[in-house]
Coordinates of C-alpha atoms in Angstrom, one line a residue:
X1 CA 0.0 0.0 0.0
X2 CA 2.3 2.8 -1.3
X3 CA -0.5 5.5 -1.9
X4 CA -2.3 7.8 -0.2
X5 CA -5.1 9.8 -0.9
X6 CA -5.9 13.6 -0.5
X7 CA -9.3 15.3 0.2
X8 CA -8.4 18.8 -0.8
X9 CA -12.3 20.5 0.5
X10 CA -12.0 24.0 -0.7
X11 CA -14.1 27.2 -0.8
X12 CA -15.6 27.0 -4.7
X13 CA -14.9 22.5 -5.1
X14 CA -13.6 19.5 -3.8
X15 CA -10.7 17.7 -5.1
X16 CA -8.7 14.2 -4.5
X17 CA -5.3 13.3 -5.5
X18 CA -3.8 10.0 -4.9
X19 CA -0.1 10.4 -4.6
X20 CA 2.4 7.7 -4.9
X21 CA 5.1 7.0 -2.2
X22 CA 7.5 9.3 -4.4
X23 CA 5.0 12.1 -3.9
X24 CA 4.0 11.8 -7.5
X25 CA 0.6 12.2 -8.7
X26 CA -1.5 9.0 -9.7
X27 CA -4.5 10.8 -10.3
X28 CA -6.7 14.0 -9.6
X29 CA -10.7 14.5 -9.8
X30 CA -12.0 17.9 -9.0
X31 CA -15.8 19.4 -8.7
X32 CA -17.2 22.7 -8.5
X33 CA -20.4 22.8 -6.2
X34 CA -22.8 26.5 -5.4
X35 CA -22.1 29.4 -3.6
X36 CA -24.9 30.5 -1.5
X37 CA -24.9 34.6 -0.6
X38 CA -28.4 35.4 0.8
X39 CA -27.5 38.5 2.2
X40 CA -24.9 41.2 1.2
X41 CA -21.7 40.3 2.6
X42 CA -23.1 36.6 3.5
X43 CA -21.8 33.3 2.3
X44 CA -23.3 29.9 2.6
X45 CA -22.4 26.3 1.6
X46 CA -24.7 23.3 1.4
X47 CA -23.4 20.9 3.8
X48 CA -24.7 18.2 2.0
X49 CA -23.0 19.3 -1.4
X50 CA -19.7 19.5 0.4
X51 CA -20.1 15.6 1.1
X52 CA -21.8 14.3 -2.0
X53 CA -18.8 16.0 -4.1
X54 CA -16.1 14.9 -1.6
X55 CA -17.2 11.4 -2.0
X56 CA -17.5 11.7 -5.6
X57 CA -14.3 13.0 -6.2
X58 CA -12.7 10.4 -4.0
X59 CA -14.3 7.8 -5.6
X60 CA -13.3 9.6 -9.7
X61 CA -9.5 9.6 -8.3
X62 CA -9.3 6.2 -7.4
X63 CA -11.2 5.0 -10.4
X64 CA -8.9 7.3 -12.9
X65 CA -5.7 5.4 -10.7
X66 CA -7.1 2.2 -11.1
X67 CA -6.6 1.6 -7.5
X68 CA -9.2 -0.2 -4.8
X69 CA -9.1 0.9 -0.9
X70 CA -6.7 -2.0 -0.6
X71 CA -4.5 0.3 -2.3
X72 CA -4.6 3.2 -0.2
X73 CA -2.5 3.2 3.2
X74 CA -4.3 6.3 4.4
X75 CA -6.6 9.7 3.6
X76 CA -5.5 12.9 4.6
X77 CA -7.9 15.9 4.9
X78 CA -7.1 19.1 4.4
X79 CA -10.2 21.6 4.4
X80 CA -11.3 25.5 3.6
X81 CA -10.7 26.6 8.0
X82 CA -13.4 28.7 9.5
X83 CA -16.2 27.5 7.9
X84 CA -18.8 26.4 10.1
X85 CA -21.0 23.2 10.5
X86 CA -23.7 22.5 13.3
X87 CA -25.3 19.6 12.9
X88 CA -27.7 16.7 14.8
X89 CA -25.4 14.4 16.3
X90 CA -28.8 11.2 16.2
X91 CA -29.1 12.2 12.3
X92 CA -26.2 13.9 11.0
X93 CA -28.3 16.9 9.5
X94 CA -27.0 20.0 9.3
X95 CA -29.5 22.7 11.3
X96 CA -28.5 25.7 9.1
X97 CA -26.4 25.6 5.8
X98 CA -22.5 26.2 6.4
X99 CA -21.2 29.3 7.4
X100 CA -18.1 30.5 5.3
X101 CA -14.9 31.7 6.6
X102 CA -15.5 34.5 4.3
X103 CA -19.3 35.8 5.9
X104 CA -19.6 38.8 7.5
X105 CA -22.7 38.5 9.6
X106 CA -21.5 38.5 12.7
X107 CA -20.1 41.9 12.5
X108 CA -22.0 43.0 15.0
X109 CA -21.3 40.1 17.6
X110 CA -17.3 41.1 16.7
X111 CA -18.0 44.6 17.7
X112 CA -20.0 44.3 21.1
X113 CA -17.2 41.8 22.0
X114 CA -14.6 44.6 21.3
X115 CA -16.5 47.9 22.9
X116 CA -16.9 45.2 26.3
X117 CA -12.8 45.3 25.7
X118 CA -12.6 41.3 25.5
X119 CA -10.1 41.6 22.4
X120 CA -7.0 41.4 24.2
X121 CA -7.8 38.7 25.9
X122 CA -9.2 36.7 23.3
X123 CA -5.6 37.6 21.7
X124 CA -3.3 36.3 24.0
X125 CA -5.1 32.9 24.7
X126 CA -6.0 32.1 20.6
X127 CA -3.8 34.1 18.7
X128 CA -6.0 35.4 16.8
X129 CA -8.5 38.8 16.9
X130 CA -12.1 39.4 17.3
X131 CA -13.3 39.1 13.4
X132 CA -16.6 37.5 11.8
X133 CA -13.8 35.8 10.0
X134 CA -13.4 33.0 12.7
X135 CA -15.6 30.2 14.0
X136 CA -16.6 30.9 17.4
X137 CA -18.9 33.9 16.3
X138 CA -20.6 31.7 13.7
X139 CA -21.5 29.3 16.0
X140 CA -23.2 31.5 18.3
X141 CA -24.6 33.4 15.3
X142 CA -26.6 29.8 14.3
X143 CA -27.4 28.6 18.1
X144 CA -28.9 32.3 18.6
X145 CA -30.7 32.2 14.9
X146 CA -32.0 28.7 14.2
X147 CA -35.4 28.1 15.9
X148 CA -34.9 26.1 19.1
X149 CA -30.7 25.3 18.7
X150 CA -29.6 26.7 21.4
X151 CA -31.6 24.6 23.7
X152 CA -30.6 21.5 22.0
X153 CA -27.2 22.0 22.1
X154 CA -27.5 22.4 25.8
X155 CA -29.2 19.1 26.0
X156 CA -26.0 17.8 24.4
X157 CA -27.8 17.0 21.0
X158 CA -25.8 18.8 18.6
X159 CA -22.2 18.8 16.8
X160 CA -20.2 21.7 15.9
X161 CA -16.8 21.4 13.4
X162 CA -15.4 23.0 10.8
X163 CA -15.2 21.5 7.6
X164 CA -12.4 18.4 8.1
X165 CA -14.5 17.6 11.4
X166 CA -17.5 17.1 9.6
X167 CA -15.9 15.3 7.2
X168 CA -13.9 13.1 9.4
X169 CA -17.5 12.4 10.8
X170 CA -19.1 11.3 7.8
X171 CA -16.0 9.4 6.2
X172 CA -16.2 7.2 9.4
X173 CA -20.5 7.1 9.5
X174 CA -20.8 9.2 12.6
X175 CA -18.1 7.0 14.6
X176 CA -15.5 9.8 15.2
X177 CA -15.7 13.6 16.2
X178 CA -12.5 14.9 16.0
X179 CA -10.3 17.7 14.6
X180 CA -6.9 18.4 14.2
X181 CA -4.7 21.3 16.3
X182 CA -4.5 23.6 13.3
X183 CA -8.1 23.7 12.9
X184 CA -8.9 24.5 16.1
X185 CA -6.5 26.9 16.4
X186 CA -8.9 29.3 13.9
X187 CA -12.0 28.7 16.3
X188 CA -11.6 31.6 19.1
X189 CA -12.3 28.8 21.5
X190 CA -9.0 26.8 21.2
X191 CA -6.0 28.1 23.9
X192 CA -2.7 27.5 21.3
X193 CA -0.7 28.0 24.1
X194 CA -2.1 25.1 26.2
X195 CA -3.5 23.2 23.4
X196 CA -7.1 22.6 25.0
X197 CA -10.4 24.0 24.4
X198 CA -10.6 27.0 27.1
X199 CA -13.7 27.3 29.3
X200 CA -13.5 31.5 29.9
X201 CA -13.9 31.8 25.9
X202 CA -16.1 29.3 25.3
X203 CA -18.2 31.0 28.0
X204 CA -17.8 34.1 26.5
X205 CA -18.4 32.9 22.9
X206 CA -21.2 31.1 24.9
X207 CA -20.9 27.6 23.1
X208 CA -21.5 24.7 25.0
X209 CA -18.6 22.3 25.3
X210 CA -20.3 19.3 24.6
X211 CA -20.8 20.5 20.8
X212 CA -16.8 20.6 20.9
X213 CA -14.6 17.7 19.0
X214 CA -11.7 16.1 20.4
X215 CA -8.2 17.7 19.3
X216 CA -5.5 15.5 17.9
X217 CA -2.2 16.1 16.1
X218 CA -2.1 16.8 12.4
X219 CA -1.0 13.1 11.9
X220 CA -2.7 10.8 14.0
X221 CA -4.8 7.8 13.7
X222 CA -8.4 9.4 13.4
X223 CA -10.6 6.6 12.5
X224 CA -11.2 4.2 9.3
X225 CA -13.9 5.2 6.5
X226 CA -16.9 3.3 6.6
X227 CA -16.2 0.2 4.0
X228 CA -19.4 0.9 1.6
X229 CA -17.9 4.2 0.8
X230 CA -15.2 2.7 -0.8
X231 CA -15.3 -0.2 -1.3
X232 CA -13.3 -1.2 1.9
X233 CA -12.2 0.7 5.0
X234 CA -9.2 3.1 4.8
X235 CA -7.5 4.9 7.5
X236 CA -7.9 8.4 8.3
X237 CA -4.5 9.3 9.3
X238 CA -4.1 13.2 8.8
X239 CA -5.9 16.4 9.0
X240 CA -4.8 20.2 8.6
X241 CA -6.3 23.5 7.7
X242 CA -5.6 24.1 3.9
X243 CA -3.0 26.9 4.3
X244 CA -1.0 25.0 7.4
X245 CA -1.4 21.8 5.1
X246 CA 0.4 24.5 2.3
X247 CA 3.1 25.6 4.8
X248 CA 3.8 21.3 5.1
X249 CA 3.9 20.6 1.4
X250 CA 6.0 23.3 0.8
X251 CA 8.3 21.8 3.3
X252 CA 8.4 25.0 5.5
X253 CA 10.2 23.1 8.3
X254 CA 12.4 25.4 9.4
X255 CA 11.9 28.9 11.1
X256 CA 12.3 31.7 9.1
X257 CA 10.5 29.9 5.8
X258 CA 7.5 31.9 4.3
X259 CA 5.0 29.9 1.9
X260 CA 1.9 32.4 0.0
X261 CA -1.1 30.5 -1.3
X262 CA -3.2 32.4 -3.6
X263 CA -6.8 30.3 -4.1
X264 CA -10.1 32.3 -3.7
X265 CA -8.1 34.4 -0.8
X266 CA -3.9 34.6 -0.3
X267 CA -2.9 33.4 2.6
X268 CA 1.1 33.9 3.6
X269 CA 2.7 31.8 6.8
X270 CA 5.9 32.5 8.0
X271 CA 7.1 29.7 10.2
X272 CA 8.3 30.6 13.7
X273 CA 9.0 27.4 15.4
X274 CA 8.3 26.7 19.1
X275 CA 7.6 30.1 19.3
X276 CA 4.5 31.7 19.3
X277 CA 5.3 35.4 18.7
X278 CA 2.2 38.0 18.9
X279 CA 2.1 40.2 16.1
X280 CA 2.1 43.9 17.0
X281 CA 0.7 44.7 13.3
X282 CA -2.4 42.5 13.3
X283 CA -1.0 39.6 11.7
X284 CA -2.5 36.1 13.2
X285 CA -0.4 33.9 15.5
X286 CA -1.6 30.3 14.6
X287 CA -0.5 26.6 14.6
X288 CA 1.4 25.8 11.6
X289 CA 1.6 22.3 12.7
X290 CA 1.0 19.5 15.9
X291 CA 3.5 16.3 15.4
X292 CA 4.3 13.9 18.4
X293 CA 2.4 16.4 20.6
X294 CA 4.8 19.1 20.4
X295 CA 3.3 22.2 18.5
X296 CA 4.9 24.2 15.7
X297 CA 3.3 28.0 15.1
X298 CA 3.4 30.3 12.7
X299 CA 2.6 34.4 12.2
X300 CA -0.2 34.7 9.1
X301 CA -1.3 37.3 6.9
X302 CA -4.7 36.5 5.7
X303 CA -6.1 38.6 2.0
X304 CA -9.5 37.1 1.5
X305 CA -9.8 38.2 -2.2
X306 CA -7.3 36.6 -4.4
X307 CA -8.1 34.2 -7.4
X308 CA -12.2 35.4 -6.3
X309 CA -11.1 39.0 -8.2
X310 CA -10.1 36.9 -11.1
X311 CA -13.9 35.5 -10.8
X312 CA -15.3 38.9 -10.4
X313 CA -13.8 39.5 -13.9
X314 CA -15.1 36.5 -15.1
X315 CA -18.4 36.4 -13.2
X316 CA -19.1 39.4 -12.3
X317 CA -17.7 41.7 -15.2
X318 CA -17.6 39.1 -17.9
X319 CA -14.4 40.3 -19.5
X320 CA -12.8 36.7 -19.5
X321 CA -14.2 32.9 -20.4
X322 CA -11.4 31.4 -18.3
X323 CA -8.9 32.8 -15.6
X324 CA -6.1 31.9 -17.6
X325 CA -6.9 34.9 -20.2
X326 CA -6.3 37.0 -17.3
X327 CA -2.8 37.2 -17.3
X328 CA -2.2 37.9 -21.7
X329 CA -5.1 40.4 -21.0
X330 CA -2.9 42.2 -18.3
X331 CA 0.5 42.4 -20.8
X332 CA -1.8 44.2 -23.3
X333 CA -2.9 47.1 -20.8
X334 CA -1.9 50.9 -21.0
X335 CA 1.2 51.5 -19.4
X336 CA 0.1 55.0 -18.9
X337 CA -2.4 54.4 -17.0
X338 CA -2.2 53.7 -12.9
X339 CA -5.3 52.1 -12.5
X340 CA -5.9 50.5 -8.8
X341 CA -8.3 47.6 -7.6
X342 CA -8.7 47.5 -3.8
X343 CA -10.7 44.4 -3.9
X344 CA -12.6 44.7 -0.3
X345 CA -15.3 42.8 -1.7
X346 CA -15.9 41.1 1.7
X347 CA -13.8 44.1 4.0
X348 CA -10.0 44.3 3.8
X349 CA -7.7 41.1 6.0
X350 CA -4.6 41.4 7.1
X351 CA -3.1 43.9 8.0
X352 CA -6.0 46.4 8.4
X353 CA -8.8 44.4 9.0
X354 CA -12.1 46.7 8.5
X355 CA -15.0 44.3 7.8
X356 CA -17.3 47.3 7.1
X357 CA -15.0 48.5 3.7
X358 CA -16.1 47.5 0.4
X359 CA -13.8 47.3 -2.3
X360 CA -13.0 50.2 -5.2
X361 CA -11.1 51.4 -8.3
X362 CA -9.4 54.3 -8.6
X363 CA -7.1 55.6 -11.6
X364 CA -10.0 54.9 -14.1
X365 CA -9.8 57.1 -17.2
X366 CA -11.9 57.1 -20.6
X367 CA -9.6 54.5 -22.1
X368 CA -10.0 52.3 -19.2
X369 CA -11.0 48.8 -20.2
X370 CA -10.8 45.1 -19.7
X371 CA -6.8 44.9 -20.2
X372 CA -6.0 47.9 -17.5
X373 CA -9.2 46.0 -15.2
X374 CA -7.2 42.2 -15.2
X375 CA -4.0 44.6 -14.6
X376 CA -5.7 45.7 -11.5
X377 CA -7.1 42.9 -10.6
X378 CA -3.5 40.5 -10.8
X379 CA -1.5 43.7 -9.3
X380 CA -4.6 43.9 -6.3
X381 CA -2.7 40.3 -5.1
X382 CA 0.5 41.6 -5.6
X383 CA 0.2 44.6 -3.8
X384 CA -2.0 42.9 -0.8
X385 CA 1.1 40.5 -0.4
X386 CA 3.6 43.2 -0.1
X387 CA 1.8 44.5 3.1
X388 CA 1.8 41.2 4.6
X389 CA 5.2 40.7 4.0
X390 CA 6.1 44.4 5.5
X391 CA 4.2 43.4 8.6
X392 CA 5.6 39.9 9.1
X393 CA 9.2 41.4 9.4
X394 CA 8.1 44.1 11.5
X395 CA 6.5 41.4 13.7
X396 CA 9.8 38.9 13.0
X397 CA 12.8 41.4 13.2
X398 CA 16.4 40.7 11.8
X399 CA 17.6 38.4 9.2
X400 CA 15.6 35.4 10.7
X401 CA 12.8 35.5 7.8
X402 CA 13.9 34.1 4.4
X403 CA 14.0 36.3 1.3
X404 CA 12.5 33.5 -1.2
X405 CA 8.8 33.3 -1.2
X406 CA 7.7 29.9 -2.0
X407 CA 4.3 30.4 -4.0
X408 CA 1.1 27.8 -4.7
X409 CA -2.4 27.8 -5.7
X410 CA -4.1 28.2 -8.9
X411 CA -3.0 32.1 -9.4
X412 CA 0.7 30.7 -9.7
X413 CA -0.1 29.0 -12.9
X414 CA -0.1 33.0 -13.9
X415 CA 3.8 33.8 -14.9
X416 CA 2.9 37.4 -15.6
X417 CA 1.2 37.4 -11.8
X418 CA 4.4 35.7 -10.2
X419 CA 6.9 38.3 -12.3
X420 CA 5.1 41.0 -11.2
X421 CA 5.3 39.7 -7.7
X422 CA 8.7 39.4 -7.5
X423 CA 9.4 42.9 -8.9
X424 CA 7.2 44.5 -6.8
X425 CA 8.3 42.2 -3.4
X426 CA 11.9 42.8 -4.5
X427 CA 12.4 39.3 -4.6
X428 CA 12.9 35.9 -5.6
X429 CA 9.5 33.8 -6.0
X430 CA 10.0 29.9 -5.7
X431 CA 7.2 28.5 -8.0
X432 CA 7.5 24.5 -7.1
X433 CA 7.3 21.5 -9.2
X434 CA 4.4 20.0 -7.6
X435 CA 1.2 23.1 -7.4
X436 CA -0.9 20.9 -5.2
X437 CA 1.2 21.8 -2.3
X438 CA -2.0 22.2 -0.1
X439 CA -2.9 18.1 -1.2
X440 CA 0.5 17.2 -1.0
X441 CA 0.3 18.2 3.1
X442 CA -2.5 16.5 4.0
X443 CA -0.7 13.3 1.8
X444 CA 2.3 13.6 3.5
X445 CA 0.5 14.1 7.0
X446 CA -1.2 10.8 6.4
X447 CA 1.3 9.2 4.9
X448 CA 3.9 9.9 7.8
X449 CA 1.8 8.5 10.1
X450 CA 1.2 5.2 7.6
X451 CA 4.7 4.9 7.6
X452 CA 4.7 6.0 3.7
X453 CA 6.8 9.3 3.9
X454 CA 9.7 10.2 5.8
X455 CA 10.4 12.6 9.2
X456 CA 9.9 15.9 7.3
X457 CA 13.9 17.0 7.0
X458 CA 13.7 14.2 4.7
X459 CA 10.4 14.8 3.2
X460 CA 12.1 18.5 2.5
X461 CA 14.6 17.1 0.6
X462 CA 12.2 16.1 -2.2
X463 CA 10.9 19.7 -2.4
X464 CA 11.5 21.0 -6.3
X465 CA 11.8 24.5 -7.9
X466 CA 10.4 24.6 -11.1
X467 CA 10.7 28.1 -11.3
X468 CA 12.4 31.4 -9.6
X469 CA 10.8 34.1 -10.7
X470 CA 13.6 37.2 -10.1
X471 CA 13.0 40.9 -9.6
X472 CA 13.1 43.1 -13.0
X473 CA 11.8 46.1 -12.1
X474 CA 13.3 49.6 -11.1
X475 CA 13.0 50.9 -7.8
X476 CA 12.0 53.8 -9.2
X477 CA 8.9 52.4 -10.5
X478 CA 8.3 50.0 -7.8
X479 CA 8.5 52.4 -5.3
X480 CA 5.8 54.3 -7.2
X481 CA 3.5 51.9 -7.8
X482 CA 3.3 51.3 -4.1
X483 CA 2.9 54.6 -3.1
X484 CA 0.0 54.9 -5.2
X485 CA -1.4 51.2 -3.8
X486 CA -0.9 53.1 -0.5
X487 CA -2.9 55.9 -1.6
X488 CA -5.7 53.7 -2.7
X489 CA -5.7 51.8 0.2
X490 CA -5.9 54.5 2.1
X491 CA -9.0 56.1 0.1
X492 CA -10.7 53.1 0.6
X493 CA -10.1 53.0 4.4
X494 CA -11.9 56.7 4.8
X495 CA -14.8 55.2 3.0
X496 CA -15.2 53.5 6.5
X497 CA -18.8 55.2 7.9
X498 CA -18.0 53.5 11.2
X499 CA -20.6 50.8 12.9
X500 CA -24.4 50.4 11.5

């Protein structure tokens, strides 16, 4: 049994890979499944079409390998974080639909907690600060809102997890309720410093314990599939959040490393070992990883519109068929033009966080049009990753952080997007061999504990360039083009009209 397979649940589908033991690819099956947004600034999933595809996919990968669950020595999850599922624990329904990471609704819960001053607080125990963005508000948001919840959870009758739990849950038919450390370290109810659920949050937050899942490490023996699904049993053997599972398949072992996804949001982890260090530039201090009980953390930067302004263009605008016009499209605009996309669709992340902004253009001139607009949109990323990076050495001081940015996600496919990142970071982007990094994590999570992979120094000795991108640009223009990001970041920031 030298392959493992890879649930990859993300935000817009849900994708397996089985990888061989040399961490090649044997086979891939993706599927798209529908956005929900029944209010402005509110996003929904169907629980039930996060598992129907999930299966599906699994079962398409194995059938395009030609394997059986014989084959497989183990499944590793790796899931969209944040996004939140409360269901019956006798029938395994959902009571509302799922509440995605990027859904501002709860807003309002965010600010009462702040004015009653719990932020800091809620800071130094998690990590993290007081944003719809998280779980904890989510859940209160459906025990408060769904007729009659709140009462049943009390009686112990109902099941909260984010997306890998619920999985985990229905992969083994209900037997196992579990998560792993990096997951619950993006709830507000999870102590990363102690590594336990903590009682004053989830007082605060006022979820009942009971709801809670047991936290494991990112590679453990979770529980076996149920055989019908499959065909057979399989063990369940590793679980991380998608951008932690990132950090592990782009072998970020070692403090000091930085990895940048860009799927629907960009998400940048800079590795700080044993350490946790609290950011004084509202960066996130999370769990990177959890092996043999000894935890590994990390400072984030989290942009929540990435590739999803590439489907604005398509979707929304209609300028493009396919996301992979975007970048031609770009190389043809105006070069006289400065036009800027601050794409706050949902607020602005890291490192302003202002859920109330909405996103705008500035620059715009009569000869505007869809080349200078998929400019804007692919420099938006750019720009937004350059901020996280000026925080993150802010927060890390000294040489300690690396220089290289390692790169994944489907934006990286985009050589003009990766050039222009690189001239506009001032340096080198690392664009790997293997682009399912996020896969390849919760592979080599489950495989390390199946006893298919190495310790990771090893397992990051099989990590490949396949292309550094270097910095071509002057300073004079970079440093121009970011003073006029800075300006429009800064317009858009005003536009704030404060609470209500």
């Amino acid at each position: 049994m030298s392959f493992v397979l890879a649930i990859d649940q993300g935000t817009t589908s849900s994708r397996a890979i089985v990888f061989r033991s040399d961490i090649s690819i044997a086979a891939t099956a993706q599927q798209e499944f529908p956005q929900h947004f029944p209010a402005s600034g509110w996003v929904e999933h169907e629980p039930e079409d996060i598992w129907t595809s999930t299966v599906a996919v699994c079962r398409e990968a194995l059938e395009k390998a030609g394997l059986k669950a014989k084959d497989i020595a183990a499944i590793g999850i790796t899931n969209q974080r944040e996004t939140t599922v409360v269901w019956d624990r006798a029938t395994g329904q959902a009571v509302h639909r799922a509440i995605v990471w990027q859904d501002r609704r709860t807003a309002d819960i965010c600010a009462k907690l702040k004015s009653e001053g719990h932020e800091p607080a809620i800071s130094a125990k998690t990590g993290l600060i007081i944003d719809p963005y998280f779980s904890g508000t989510k859940v209160a948001w459906i025990l408060d809102h769904v007729p009659g919840a709140r009462e049943r959870a009390g009686r112990g009758e109902l099941m909260f997890g984010t997306v890998d739990c619920y999985l985990l849950w229905r992969l083994t038919a209900g037997r196992v309720h579990a998560t792993d450390a990096t997951n619950a370290s993006r709830t507000l109810l999870f102590n990363i410093h102690t590594g336990e659920w903590d009682d004053e949050l989830l007082k605060l937050l006022r979820v009942p314990r009971s709801m809670l899942p047991e936290v494991k490490d990112s590679s453990a023996k979770f529980g076996d599939s149920d055989a019908d699904l499959f065909g057979g049993s399989i063990a369940i053997s590793g679980i991380a959040g998608d951008q932690q599972a990132a950090t592990i398949g782009q072998a970020c072992f070692t403090p000091g490393m930085i990895k940048s996804t860009y799927g629907t949001g960009c998400f940048a982890l800079l590795n700080t070992g044993t350490t946790p260090v609290a950011s004084k530039n509202k960066l996130l201090t999370t769990i990177a990883y959890q092996l043999n009980g000894k935890r590994t953390y990390a400072l984030e930067g989290s942009i929540f519109v990435a590739g999803s302004a590439v489907q604005w263009l398509r979707d929304g605008l209609g300028i493009i068929k396919q996301a992979s016009e975007t970048g031609p499209l770009a190389d043809k605009s105006d070069s006289m033009q400065s036009v800027y996309l601050v794409p706050a669709f949902v607020g602005l992340g890291a490192p302003y966080w202002n859920p109330r902004v909405r996103g705008a253009l500035f620059g715009l001139t009569r000869n505007t049009g869809p080349a200078e607009l998929a400019h804007a949109a692919l420099e938006s990323v750019c720009y937004q990753t350059f901020d996280l990076r000026a925080a993150m050495r802010a927060d890390w001081p000294g040489e300690k952080a690396a220089n290289v940015l390692r790169v994944d996600g489907g934006m990286t496919a985009s050589d003009w997007t990766m050039q222009r990142l690189a001239d506009l970071l001032d340096a080198p982007v690392d664009r790997p061999m293997i682009q399912e990094t996020t896969a390849l994590g919760a592979a080599y999570l489950a495989g390390l504990q199946a006893g298919v992979y190495p310790e990771p120094a090893k397992f990051a000795d099989n990590w490949r360039l396949e292309h550094r991108f270097k910095p071509a640009m002057s300073a004079a223009t970079r440093e121009r083009k970011l003073a006029g990001w800075a300006r429009a970041v800064k317009g858009v920031l005003a536009s704030d009209e404060g609470e209500g």
